[in-house]
């Protein structure tokens, strides 16, 4: 906590200089490649810079076995043979990797810059960061589309189409509860507890992979087929903060909000938006985020705005002109209209200027 004592910064270089001393004092540090140790210090330095700039909270220690990852920054020190599915890493030597077969196999393109090795459950992944020049994409032809992100129907388009984000399947919430219960009952430090934890971790991993896959498919489809994509600028963080409040000012609706939070996080609004933003740049369509206020109460047909326009979760019926529509489709149409109107967008990112760089990050399973 040097900064609290007025000594403002211990930078990256200063910490690197301490490494040899640390290696003498703590022998197991020597087992890790020194480049990886330096990269970890660089990440720490960045975390502190983010903290001092007010972009992030005070850095906390990682929990052991959570977010396990390390990075090799020097392309001279590693080698990737994607045809033979092998990877050479400092101190580890040649490592066999599992790559997809045929057209599913990942091929590296561009110049490798670094390799990050990370662990998810019982699998290790190597992700290779490459740099390459990408020509400016041709503008995408296709109708503009409004996107409503909802909890019941995940992604509803103004065309009436629905794209689903897969999460827990029917009955799997019970399986999850059973696994959690089983872990809680095991004796601390026992081998059975370790096994139960691995089973639970593997279950979580499967669900998250299923979700990630369906989100990628949905966002790619949108970015490739529509010239303009308008989404609501939901502040996911504000939406998902707990309604519980504190002892002086207890929140209302705690239980209902908790359920909604779980549902929102389950479909990962923030991730959908993030992917749409960068994929629009890749494929050459335009991304616009608009203020979503009252888009679910406004009649797309006549503009009449009234909470009573929506008698139920799924139904929209205008009390002024009688226009009837699926409630999410009506909202998506309003969002599209807001995105195409002058001067309303809060965030736009169009196709990149020509010669722009982009990094692709193919992942291969080790
Ligand atoms: Zn109306």
mmCIF file of N, CA and C in Angstrom, residues 227-346:
data_model
loop_
_atom_site.group_PDB
_atom_site.id
_atom_site.type_symbol
_atom_site.label_atom_id
_atom_site.label_comp_id
_atom_site.label_asym_id
_atom_site.label_seq_id
_atom_site.Cartn_x
_atom_site.Cartn_y
_atom_site.Cartn_z
ATOM 1 N N UNK A 227 -26.852 -4.251 -42.689
ATOM 2 C CA UNK A 227 -25.961 -3.099 -42.889
ATOM 3 C C UNK A 227 -25.900 -2.231 -41.644
ATOM 4 N N UNK A 228 -26.983 -2.225 -40.859
ATOM 5 C CA UNK A 228 -27.037 -1.405 -39.652
ATOM 6 C C UNK A 228 -27.668 -2.224 -38.532
ATOM 7 N N UNK A 229 -27.007 -2.248 -37.387
ATOM 8 C CA UNK A 229 -27.548 -2.977 -36.236
ATOM 9 C C UNK A 229 -27.732 -2.005 -35.090
ATOM 10 N N UNK A 230 -28.957 -1.872 -34.615
ATOM 11 C CA UNK A 230 -29.251 -0.955 -33.519
ATOM 12 C C UNK A 230 -29.596 -1.765 -32.284
ATOM 13 N N UNK A 231 -28.874 -1.538 -31.197
ATOM 14 C CA UNK A 231 -29.197 -2.223 -29.945
ATOM 15 C C UNK A 231 -29.498 -1.186 -28.875
ATOM 16 N N UNK A 232 -30.104 -1.634 -27.797
ATOM 17 C CA UNK A 232 -30.360 -0.722 -26.685
ATOM 18 C C UNK A 232 -29.104 -0.618 -25.846
ATOM 19 N N UNK A 233 -28.830 0.585 -25.375
ATOM 20 C CA UNK A 233 -27.625 0.826 -24.601
ATOM 21 C C UNK A 233 -27.920 0.493 -23.138
ATOM 22 N N UNK A 234 -28.092 -0.788 -22.863
ATOM 23 C CA UNK A 234 -28.416 -1.196 -21.497
ATOM 24 C C UNK A 234 -27.187 -1.069 -20.628
ATOM 25 N N UNK A 235 -27.368 -0.481 -19.473
ATOM 26 C CA UNK A 235 -26.246 -0.459 -18.554
ATOM 27 C C UNK A 235 -26.353 -1.703 -17.690
ATOM 28 N N UNK A 236 -25.712 -2.751 -18.174
ATOM 29 C CA UNK A 236 -25.892 -4.064 -17.557
ATOM 30 C C UNK A 236 -25.521 -4.032 -16.081
ATOM 31 N N UNK A 237 -24.456 -3.289 -15.775
ATOM 32 C CA UNK A 237 -23.992 -3.273 -14.395
ATOM 33 C C UNK A 237 -25.047 -2.679 -13.466
ATOM 34 N N UNK A 238 -25.655 -1.573 -13.924
ATOM 35 C CA UNK A 238 -26.683 -0.945 -13.101
ATOM 36 C C UNK A 238 -27.895 -1.854 -12.967
ATOM 37 N N UNK A 239 -28.200 -2.572 -14.064
ATOM 38 C CA UNK A 239 -29.370 -3.442 -14.022
ATOM 39 C C UNK A 239 -29.170 -4.619 -13.084
ATOM 40 N N UNK A 240 -27.944 -5.067 -12.973
ATOM 41 C CA UNK A 240 -27.737 -6.280 -12.196
ATOM 42 C C UNK A 240 -27.252 -6.022 -10.773
ATOM 43 N N UNK A 241 -27.111 -4.742 -10.373
ATOM 44 C CA UNK A 241 -26.704 -4.521 -8.989
ATOM 45 C C UNK A 241 -27.816 -4.992 -8.072
ATOM 46 N N UNK A 242 -27.444 -5.425 -6.928
ATOM 47 C CA UNK A 242 -28.391 -6.022 -6.014
ATOM 48 C C UNK A 242 -29.440 -5.012 -5.566
ATOM 49 N N UNK A 243 -30.661 -5.486 -5.407
ATOM 50 C CA UNK A 243 -31.735 -4.612 -4.934
ATOM 51 C C UNK A 243 -31.757 -4.601 -3.411
ATOM 52 N N UNK A 244 -30.852 -5.350 -2.811
ATOM 53 C CA UNK A 244 -30.947 -5.589 -1.386
ATOM 54 C C UNK A 244 -30.739 -4.312 -0.560
ATOM 55 N N UNK A 245 -29.872 -3.409 -1.059
ATOM 56 C CA UNK A 245 -29.608 -2.185 -0.308
ATOM 57 C C UNK A 245 -28.762 -2.488 0.913
ATOM 58 N N UNK A 246 -28.880 -1.660 1.953
ATOM 59 C CA UNK A 246 -28.127 -1.918 3.177
ATOM 60 C C UNK A 246 -29.049 -1.816 4.378
ATOM 61 N N UNK A 247 -28.487 -1.890 5.565
ATOM 62 C CA UNK A 247 -29.333 -1.954 6.757
ATOM 63 C C UNK A 247 -30.135 -0.662 6.950
ATOM 64 N N UNK A 248 -29.509 0.488 6.662
ATOM 65 C CA UNK A 248 -30.221 1.760 6.827
ATOM 66 C C UNK A 248 -31.332 1.916 5.796
ATOM 67 N N UNK A 249 -31.032 1.493 4.563
ATOM 68 C CA UNK A 249 -32.020 1.656 3.501
ATOM 69 C C UNK A 249 -32.216 0.330 2.782
ATOM 70 N N UNK A 250 -32.990 -0.578 3.392
ATOM 71 C CA UNK A 250 -33.186 -1.876 2.750
ATOM 72 C C UNK A 250 -33.926 -1.723 1.421
ATOM 73 N N UNK A 251 -33.534 -2.486 0.434
ATOM 74 C CA UNK A 251 -34.160 -2.394 -0.876
ATOM 75 C C UNK A 251 -35.513 -3.082 -0.896
ATOM 76 N N UNK A 252 -36.290 -2.750 -1.910
ATOM 77 C CA UNK A 252 -37.555 -3.434 -2.074
ATOM 78 C C UNK A 252 -37.391 -4.471 -3.175
ATOM 79 N N UNK A 253 -38.316 -5.421 -3.236
ATOM 80 C CA UNK A 253 -38.319 -6.350 -4.354
ATOM 81 C C UNK A 253 -37.067 -7.207 -4.454
ATOM 82 N N UNK A 254 -36.464 -7.498 -3.297
ATOM 83 C CA UNK A 254 -35.154 -8.156 -3.311
ATOM 84 C C UNK A 254 -35.205 -9.477 -4.073
ATOM 85 N N UNK A 255 -36.215 -10.284 -3.768
ATOM 86 C CA UNK A 255 -36.263 -11.609 -4.357
ATOM 87 C C UNK A 255 -36.490 -11.552 -5.865
ATOM 88 N N UNK A 256 -37.443 -10.694 -6.283
ATOM 89 C CA UNK A 256 -37.753 -10.590 -7.705
ATOM 90 C C UNK A 256 -36.530 -10.109 -8.472
ATOM 91 N N UNK A 257 -35.833 -9.115 -7.931
ATOM 92 C CA UNK A 257 -34.663 -8.562 -8.614
ATOM 93 C C UNK A 257 -33.565 -9.621 -8.718
ATOM 94 N N UNK A 258 -33.430 -10.410 -7.644
ATOM 95 C CA UNK A 258 -32.432 -11.469 -7.671
ATOM 96 C C UNK A 258 -32.665 -12.431 -8.828
ATOM 97 N N UNK A 259 -33.947 -12.785 -9.035
ATOM 98 C CA UNK A 259 -34.295 -13.686 -10.131
ATOM 99 C C UNK A 259 -33.969 -13.066 -11.471
ATOM 100 N N UNK A 260 -34.294 -11.750 -11.612
ATOM 101 C CA UNK A 260 -34.028 -11.056 -12.868
ATOM 102 C C UNK A 260 -32.527 -10.979 -13.125
ATOM 103 N N UNK A 261 -31.763 -10.686 -12.064
ATOM 104 C CA UNK A 261 -30.305 -10.638 -12.203
ATOM 105 C C UNK A 261 -29.772 -11.938 -12.763
ATOM 106 N N UNK A 262 -30.237 -13.033 -12.179
ATOM 107 C CA UNK A 262 -29.746 -14.322 -12.630
ATOM 108 C C UNK A 262 -30.088 -14.530 -14.094
ATOM 109 N N UNK A 263 -31.317 -14.138 -14.472
ATOM 110 C CA UNK A 263 -31.729 -14.319 -15.857
ATOM 111 C C UNK A 263 -30.898 -13.444 -16.785
ATOM 112 N N UNK A 264 -30.623 -12.186 -16.392
ATOM 113 C CA UNK A 264 -29.843 -11.285 -17.246
ATOM 114 C C UNK A 264 -28.432 -11.811 -17.415
ATOM 115 N N UNK A 265 -27.825 -12.220 -16.305
ATOM 116 C CA UNK A 265 -26.456 -12.709 -16.395
ATOM 117 C C UNK A 265 -26.402 -14.005 -17.184
ATOM 118 N N UNK A 266 -27.505 -14.761 -17.108
ATOM 119 C CA UNK A 266 -27.566 -16.026 -17.817
ATOM 120 C C UNK A 266 -27.471 -15.829 -19.324
ATOM 121 N N UNK A 267 -28.021 -14.739 -19.839
ATOM 122 C CA UNK A 267 -27.966 -14.538 -21.280
ATOM 123 C C UNK A 267 -26.856 -13.581 -21.686
ATOM 124 N N UNK A 268 -26.145 -12.996 -20.732
ATOM 125 C CA UNK A 268 -24.931 -12.243 -21.036
ATOM 126 C C UNK A 268 -25.132 -11.092 -22.015
ATOM 127 N N UNK A 269 -25.956 -10.112 -21.618
ATOM 128 C CA UNK A 269 -26.200 -8.938 -22.469
ATOM 129 C C UNK A 269 -24.912 -8.241 -22.865
ATOM 130 N N UNK A 270 -24.049 -8.037 -21.884
ATOM 131 C CA UNK A 270 -22.815 -7.288 -22.134
ATOM 132 C C UNK A 270 -21.959 -7.966 -23.189
ATOM 133 N N UNK A 271 -21.920 -9.291 -23.132
ATOM 134 C CA UNK A 271 -21.104 -10.041 -24.077
ATOM 135 C C UNK A 271 -21.686 -9.936 -25.490
ATOM 136 N N UNK A 272 -23.006 -9.987 -25.599
ATOM 137 C CA UNK A 272 -23.645 -9.872 -26.910
ATOM 138 C C UNK A 272 -23.289 -8.527 -27.536
ATOM 139 N N UNK A 273 -23.355 -7.477 -26.749
ATOM 140 C CA UNK A 273 -23.051 -6.141 -27.243
ATOM 141 C C UNK A 273 -21.583 -6.030 -27.664
ATOM 142 N N UNK A 274 -20.699 -6.556 -26.816
ATOM 143 C CA UNK A 274 -19.269 -6.481 -27.115
ATOM 144 C C UNK A 274 -18.962 -7.173 -28.447
ATOM 145 N N UNK A 275 -19.554 -8.362 -28.640
ATOM 146 C CA UNK A 275 -19.289 -9.096 -29.871
ATOM 147 C C UNK A 275 -19.862 -8.386 -31.084
ATOM 148 N N UNK A 276 -21.066 -7.815 -30.923
ATOM 149 C CA UNK A 276 -21.659 -7.099 -32.051
ATOM 150 C C UNK A 276 -20.776 -5.933 -32.459
ATOM 151 N N UNK A 277 -20.215 -5.215 -31.470
ATOM 152 C CA UNK A 277 -19.390 -4.052 -31.789
ATOM 153 C C UNK A 277 -18.192 -4.442 -32.633
ATOM 154 N N UNK A 278 -17.458 -5.488 -32.210
ATOM 155 C CA UNK A 278 -16.248 -5.785 -32.985
ATOM 156 C C UNK A 278 -16.555 -6.536 -34.271
ATOM 157 N N UNK A 279 -17.611 -7.342 -34.280
ATOM 158 C CA UNK A 279 -17.923 -8.066 -35.511
ATOM 159 C C UNK A 279 -18.459 -7.128 -36.588
ATOM 160 N N UNK A 280 -19.142 -6.048 -36.188
ATOM 161 C CA UNK A 280 -19.582 -5.061 -37.172
ATOM 162 C C UNK A 280 -18.376 -4.434 -37.852
ATOM 163 N N UNK A 281 -17.305 -4.210 -37.088
ATOM 164 C CA UNK A 281 -16.077 -3.685 -37.694
ATOM 165 C C UNK A 281 -15.456 -4.701 -38.637
ATOM 166 N N UNK A 282 -15.449 -5.956 -38.239
ATOM 167 C CA UNK A 282 -14.857 -7.003 -39.079
ATOM 168 C C UNK A 282 -15.580 -7.139 -40.407
ATOM 169 N N UNK A 283 -16.911 -7.216 -40.340
ATOM 170 C CA UNK A 283 -17.660 -7.583 -41.532
ATOM 171 C C UNK A 283 -18.144 -6.372 -42.319
ATOM 172 N N UNK A 284 -18.009 -5.171 -41.750
ATOM 173 C CA UNK A 284 -18.363 -3.979 -42.512
ATOM 174 C C UNK A 284 -19.803 -3.532 -42.383
ATOM 175 N N UNK A 285 -20.385 -3.714 -41.202
ATOM 176 C CA UNK A 285 -21.706 -3.140 -40.970
ATOM 177 C C UNK A 285 -21.580 -2.076 -39.870
ATOM 178 N N UNK A 286 -22.636 -1.345 -39.627
ATOM 179 C CA UNK A 286 -22.581 -0.247 -38.668
ATOM 180 C C UNK A 286 -23.327 -0.624 -37.402
ATOM 181 N N UNK A 287 -22.703 -0.295 -36.272
ATOM 182 C CA UNK A 287 -23.280 -0.625 -34.977
ATOM 183 C C UNK A 287 -23.729 0.656 -34.278
ATOM 184 N N UNK A 288 -24.941 0.678 -33.779
ATOM 185 C CA UNK A 288 -25.445 1.860 -33.076
ATOM 186 C C UNK A 288 -26.124 1.408 -31.789
ATOM 187 N N UNK A 289 -25.828 2.113 -30.692
ATOM 188 C CA UNK A 289 -26.528 1.832 -29.435
ATOM 189 C C UNK A 289 -27.374 3.050 -29.087
ATOM 190 N N UNK A 290 -28.623 2.833 -28.722
ATOM 191 C CA UNK A 290 -29.512 3.956 -28.403
ATOM 192 C C UNK A 290 -30.062 3.815 -26.988
ATOM 193 N N UNK A 291 -30.515 4.929 -26.465
ATOM 194 C CA UNK A 291 -31.158 4.940 -25.157
ATOM 195 C C UNK A 291 -32.471 4.153 -25.239
ATOM 196 N N UNK A 292 -32.635 3.131 -24.435
ATOM 197 C CA UNK A 292 -33.807 2.270 -24.585
ATOM 198 C C UNK A 292 -35.044 2.740 -23.815
ATOM 199 N N UNK A 293 -34.977 3.950 -23.203
ATOM 200 C CA UNK A 293 -36.063 4.357 -22.312
ATOM 201 C C UNK A 293 -37.421 4.273 -23.015
ATOM 202 N N UNK A 294 -38.325 3.570 -22.420
ATOM 203 C CA UNK A 294 -39.726 3.449 -22.847
ATOM 204 C C UNK A 294 -39.918 2.828 -24.222
ATOM 205 N N UNK A 295 -38.894 2.156 -24.749
ATOM 206 C CA UNK A 295 -39.098 1.502 -26.047
ATOM 207 C C UNK A 295 -40.072 0.344 -25.941
ATOM 208 N N UNK A 296 -40.260 -0.166 -24.714
ATOM 209 C CA UNK A 296 -41.179 -1.297 -24.590
ATOM 210 C C UNK A 296 -42.619 -0.831 -24.359
ATOM 211 N N UNK A 297 -42.793 0.485 -24.074
ATOM 212 C CA UNK A 297 -44.154 0.985 -23.808
ATOM 213 C C UNK A 297 -44.708 1.782 -24.975
ATOM 214 N N UNK A 298 -43.823 2.134 -25.925
ATOM 215 C CA UNK A 298 -44.228 3.000 -27.020
ATOM 216 C C UNK A 298 -44.801 2.172 -28.162
ATOM 217 N N UNK A 299 -45.891 2.680 -28.751
ATOM 218 C CA UNK A 299 -46.474 2.013 -29.915
ATOM 219 C C UNK A 299 -45.660 2.372 -31.142
ATOM 220 N N UNK A 300 -45.178 1.347 -31.853
ATOM 221 C CA UNK A 300 -44.354 1.600 -33.021
ATOM 222 C C UNK A 300 -45.184 2.221 -34.144
ATOM 223 N N UNK A 301 -46.472 1.874 -34.167
ATOM 224 C CA UNK A 301 -47.348 2.301 -35.243
ATOM 225 C C UNK A 301 -47.707 3.784 -35.149
ATOM 226 N N UNK A 302 -48.129 4.240 -33.953
ATOM 227 C CA UNK A 302 -48.603 5.617 -33.844
ATOM 228 C C UNK A 302 -47.796 6.459 -32.862
ATOM 229 N N UNK A 303 -46.906 5.853 -32.091
ATOM 230 C CA UNK A 303 -46.066 6.634 -31.174
ATOM 231 C C UNK A 303 -46.683 6.855 -29.807
ATOM 232 N N UNK A 304 -47.901 6.378 -29.581
ATOM 233 C CA UNK A 304 -48.551 6.529 -28.280
ATOM 234 C C UNK A 304 -47.768 5.742 -27.220
ATOM 235 N N UNK A 305 -47.379 6.431 -26.130
ATOM 236 C CA UNK A 305 -46.564 5.768 -25.102
ATOM 237 C C UNK A 305 -47.342 5.667 -23.798
ATOM 238 N N UNK A 306 -47.507 4.436 -23.338
ATOM 239 C CA UNK A 306 -48.330 4.209 -22.147
ATOM 240 C C UNK A 306 -47.945 2.841 -21.571
ATOM 241 N N UNK A 307 -47.735 2.789 -20.253
ATOM 242 C CA UNK A 307 -47.385 1.511 -19.635
ATOM 243 C C UNK A 307 -48.494 0.494 -19.840
ATOM 244 N N UNK A 308 -49.746 0.983 -19.972
ATOM 245 C CA UNK A 308 -50.870 0.059 -20.106
ATOM 246 C C UNK A 308 -50.960 -0.545 -21.507
ATOM 247 N N UNK A 309 -50.087 -0.064 -22.431
ATOM 248 C CA UNK A 309 -50.049 -0.663 -23.766
ATOM 249 C C UNK A 309 -49.616 -2.114 -23.717
ATOM 250 N N UNK A 310 -49.020 -2.480 -22.591
ATOM 251 C CA UNK A 310 -48.454 -3.824 -22.509
ATOM 252 C C UNK A 310 -49.174 -4.616 -21.435
ATOM 253 N N UNK A 311 -50.285 -5.268 -21.802
ATOM 254 C CA UNK A 311 -51.081 -5.981 -20.793
ATOM 255 C C UNK A 311 -50.353 -7.170 -20.181
ATOM 256 N N UNK A 312 -49.418 -7.781 -20.916
ATOM 257 C CA UNK A 312 -48.668 -8.900 -20.334
ATOM 258 C C UNK A 312 -47.242 -8.874 -20.852
ATOM 259 N N UNK A 313 -46.427 -9.759 -20.354
ATOM 260 C CA UNK A 313 -45.017 -9.838 -20.743
ATOM 261 C C UNK A 313 -44.841 -9.962 -22.253
ATOM 262 N N UNK A 314 -45.710 -10.769 -22.867
ATOM 263 C CA UNK A 314 -45.471 -11.102 -24.273
ATOM 264 C C UNK A 314 -46.274 -10.236 -25.245
ATOM 265 N N UNK A 315 -47.371 -9.619 -24.767
ATOM 266 C CA UNK A 315 -48.317 -8.980 -25.692
ATOM 267 C C UNK A 315 -48.192 -7.466 -25.651
ATOM 268 N N UNK A 316 -48.215 -6.833 -26.822
ATOM 269 C CA UNK A 316 -48.314 -5.388 -26.914
ATOM 270 C C UNK A 316 -49.610 -5.056 -27.646
ATOM 271 N N UNK A 317 -50.436 -4.203 -27.015
ATOM 272 C CA UNK A 317 -51.653 -3.760 -27.700
ATOM 273 C C UNK A 317 -51.836 -2.282 -27.423
ATOM 274 N N UNK A 318 -51.783 -1.468 -28.487
ATOM 275 C CA UNK A 318 -51.847 -0.021 -28.331
ATOM 276 C C UNK A 318 -53.250 0.403 -27.895
ATOM 277 N N UNK A 319 -53.293 1.250 -26.866
ATOM 278 C CA UNK A 319 -54.591 1.726 -26.371
ATOM 279 C C UNK A 319 -55.119 2.884 -27.208
ATOM 280 N N UNK A 320 -54.295 3.415 -28.108
ATOM 281 C CA UNK A 320 -54.746 4.524 -28.937
ATOM 282 C C UNK A 320 -55.197 4.052 -30.322
ATOM 283 N N UNK A 321 -54.333 3.273 -30.998
ATOM 284 C CA UNK A 321 -54.694 2.876 -32.370
ATOM 285 C C UNK A 321 -55.032 1.396 -32.494
ATOM 286 N N UNK A 322 -54.849 0.629 -31.439
ATOM 287 C CA UNK A 322 -55.233 -0.776 -31.484
ATOM 288 C C UNK A 322 -54.208 -1.695 -32.131
ATOM 289 N N UNK A 323 -53.016 -1.142 -32.444
ATOM 290 C CA UNK A 323 -51.957 -1.942 -33.060
ATOM 291 C C UNK A 323 -51.528 -3.065 -32.126
ATOM 292 N N UNK A 324 -51.556 -4.293 -32.628
ATOM 293 C CA UNK A 324 -51.164 -5.434 -31.802
ATOM 294 C C UNK A 324 -49.914 -6.098 -32.354
ATOM 295 N N UNK A 325 -49.029 -6.532 -31.458
ATOM 296 C CA UNK A 325 -47.753 -7.114 -31.895
ATOM 297 C C UNK A 325 -47.137 -7.864 -30.722
ATOM 298 N N UNK A 326 -46.224 -8.749 -31.014
ATOM 299 C CA UNK A 326 -45.409 -9.332 -29.952
ATOM 300 C C UNK A 326 -44.656 -8.193 -29.271
ATOM 301 N N UNK A 327 -44.649 -8.165 -27.932
ATOM 302 C CA UNK A 327 -44.095 -7.017 -27.202
ATOM 303 C C UNK A 327 -42.620 -6.795 -27.524
ATOM 304 N N UNK A 328 -41.849 -7.882 -27.669
ATOM 305 C CA UNK A 328 -40.415 -7.730 -27.940
ATOM 306 C C UNK A 328 -40.167 -7.228 -29.359
ATOM 307 N N UNK A 329 -40.988 -7.684 -30.302
ATOM 308 C CA UNK A 329 -40.830 -7.238 -31.685
ATOM 309 C C UNK A 329 -41.152 -5.745 -31.772
ATOM 310 N N UNK A 330 -42.214 -5.312 -31.072
ATOM 311 C CA UNK A 330 -42.557 -3.886 -31.043
ATOM 312 C C UNK A 330 -41.394 -3.065 -30.495
ATOM 313 N N UNK A 331 -40.784 -3.553 -29.412
ATOM 314 C CA UNK A 331 -39.642 -2.837 -28.823
ATOM 315 C C UNK A 331 -38.474 -2.777 -29.801
ATOM 316 N N UNK A 332 -38.208 -3.887 -30.483
ATOM 317 C CA UNK A 332 -37.095 -3.926 -31.439
ATOM 318 C C UNK A 332 -37.320 -2.933 -32.573
ATOM 319 N N UNK A 333 -38.598 -2.808 -33.013
ATOM 320 C CA UNK A 333 -38.917 -1.848 -34.082
ATOM 321 C C UNK A 333 -38.689 -0.422 -33.600
ATOM 322 N N UNK A 334 -39.055 -0.133 -32.349
ATOM 323 C CA UNK A 334 -38.807 1.194 -31.778
ATOM 324 C C UNK A 334 -37.319 1.488 -31.704
ATOM 325 N N UNK A 335 -36.554 0.472 -31.321
ATOM 326 C CA UNK A 335 -35.101 0.647 -31.193
ATOM 327 C C UNK A 335 -34.493 0.954 -32.561
ATOM 328 N N UNK A 336 -34.948 0.228 -33.579
ATOM 329 C CA UNK A 336 -34.450 0.488 -34.939
ATOM 330 C C UNK A 336 -34.780 1.913 -35.367
ATOM 331 N N UNK A 337 -36.015 2.340 -35.070
ATOM 332 C CA UNK A 337 -36.439 3.689 -35.455
ATOM 333 C C UNK A 337 -35.567 4.745 -34.777
ATOM 334 N N UNK A 338 -35.264 4.525 -33.502
ATOM 335 C CA UNK A 338 -34.410 5.468 -32.772
ATOM 336 C C UNK A 338 -33.002 5.520 -33.350
ATOM 337 N N UNK A 339 -32.514 4.369 -33.787
ATOM 338 C CA UNK A 339 -31.157 4.311 -34.325
ATOM 339 C C UNK A 339 -31.027 4.974 -35.674
ATOM 340 N N UNK A 340 -32.123 5.018 -36.447
ATOM 341 C CA UNK A 340 -32.057 5.629 -37.772
ATOM 342 C C UNK A 340 -32.441 7.099 -37.731
ATOM 343 N N UNK A 341 -33.051 7.557 -36.620
ATOM 344 C CA UNK A 341 -33.401 8.974 -36.500
ATOM 345 C C UNK A 341 -32.131 9.792 -36.286
ATOM 346 N N UNK A 342 -32.190 11.081 -36.624
ATOM 347 C CA UNK A 342 -31.015 11.959 -36.514
ATOM 348 C C UNK A 342 -30.662 12.242 -35.061
ATOM 349 N N UNK A 343 -29.375 12.225 -34.764
ATOM 350 C CA UNK A 343 -28.894 12.801 -33.511
ATOM 351 C C UNK A 343 -29.200 12.035 -32.234
ATOM 352 N N UNK A 344 -29.696 10.803 -32.331
ATOM 353 C CA UNK A 344 -30.025 10.092 -31.107
ATOM 354 C C UNK A 344 -28.977 9.077 -30.640
ATOM 355 N N UNK A 345 -28.183 8.512 -31.569
ATOM 356 C CA UNK A 345 -27.322 7.421 -31.093
ATOM 357 C C UNK A 345 -26.358 7.851 -29.994
ATOM 358 N N UNK A 346 -26.144 7.008 -29.021
ATOM 359 C CA UNK A 346 -25.191 7.319 -27.963
ATOM 360 C C UNK A 346 -23.833 6.694 -28.238
#
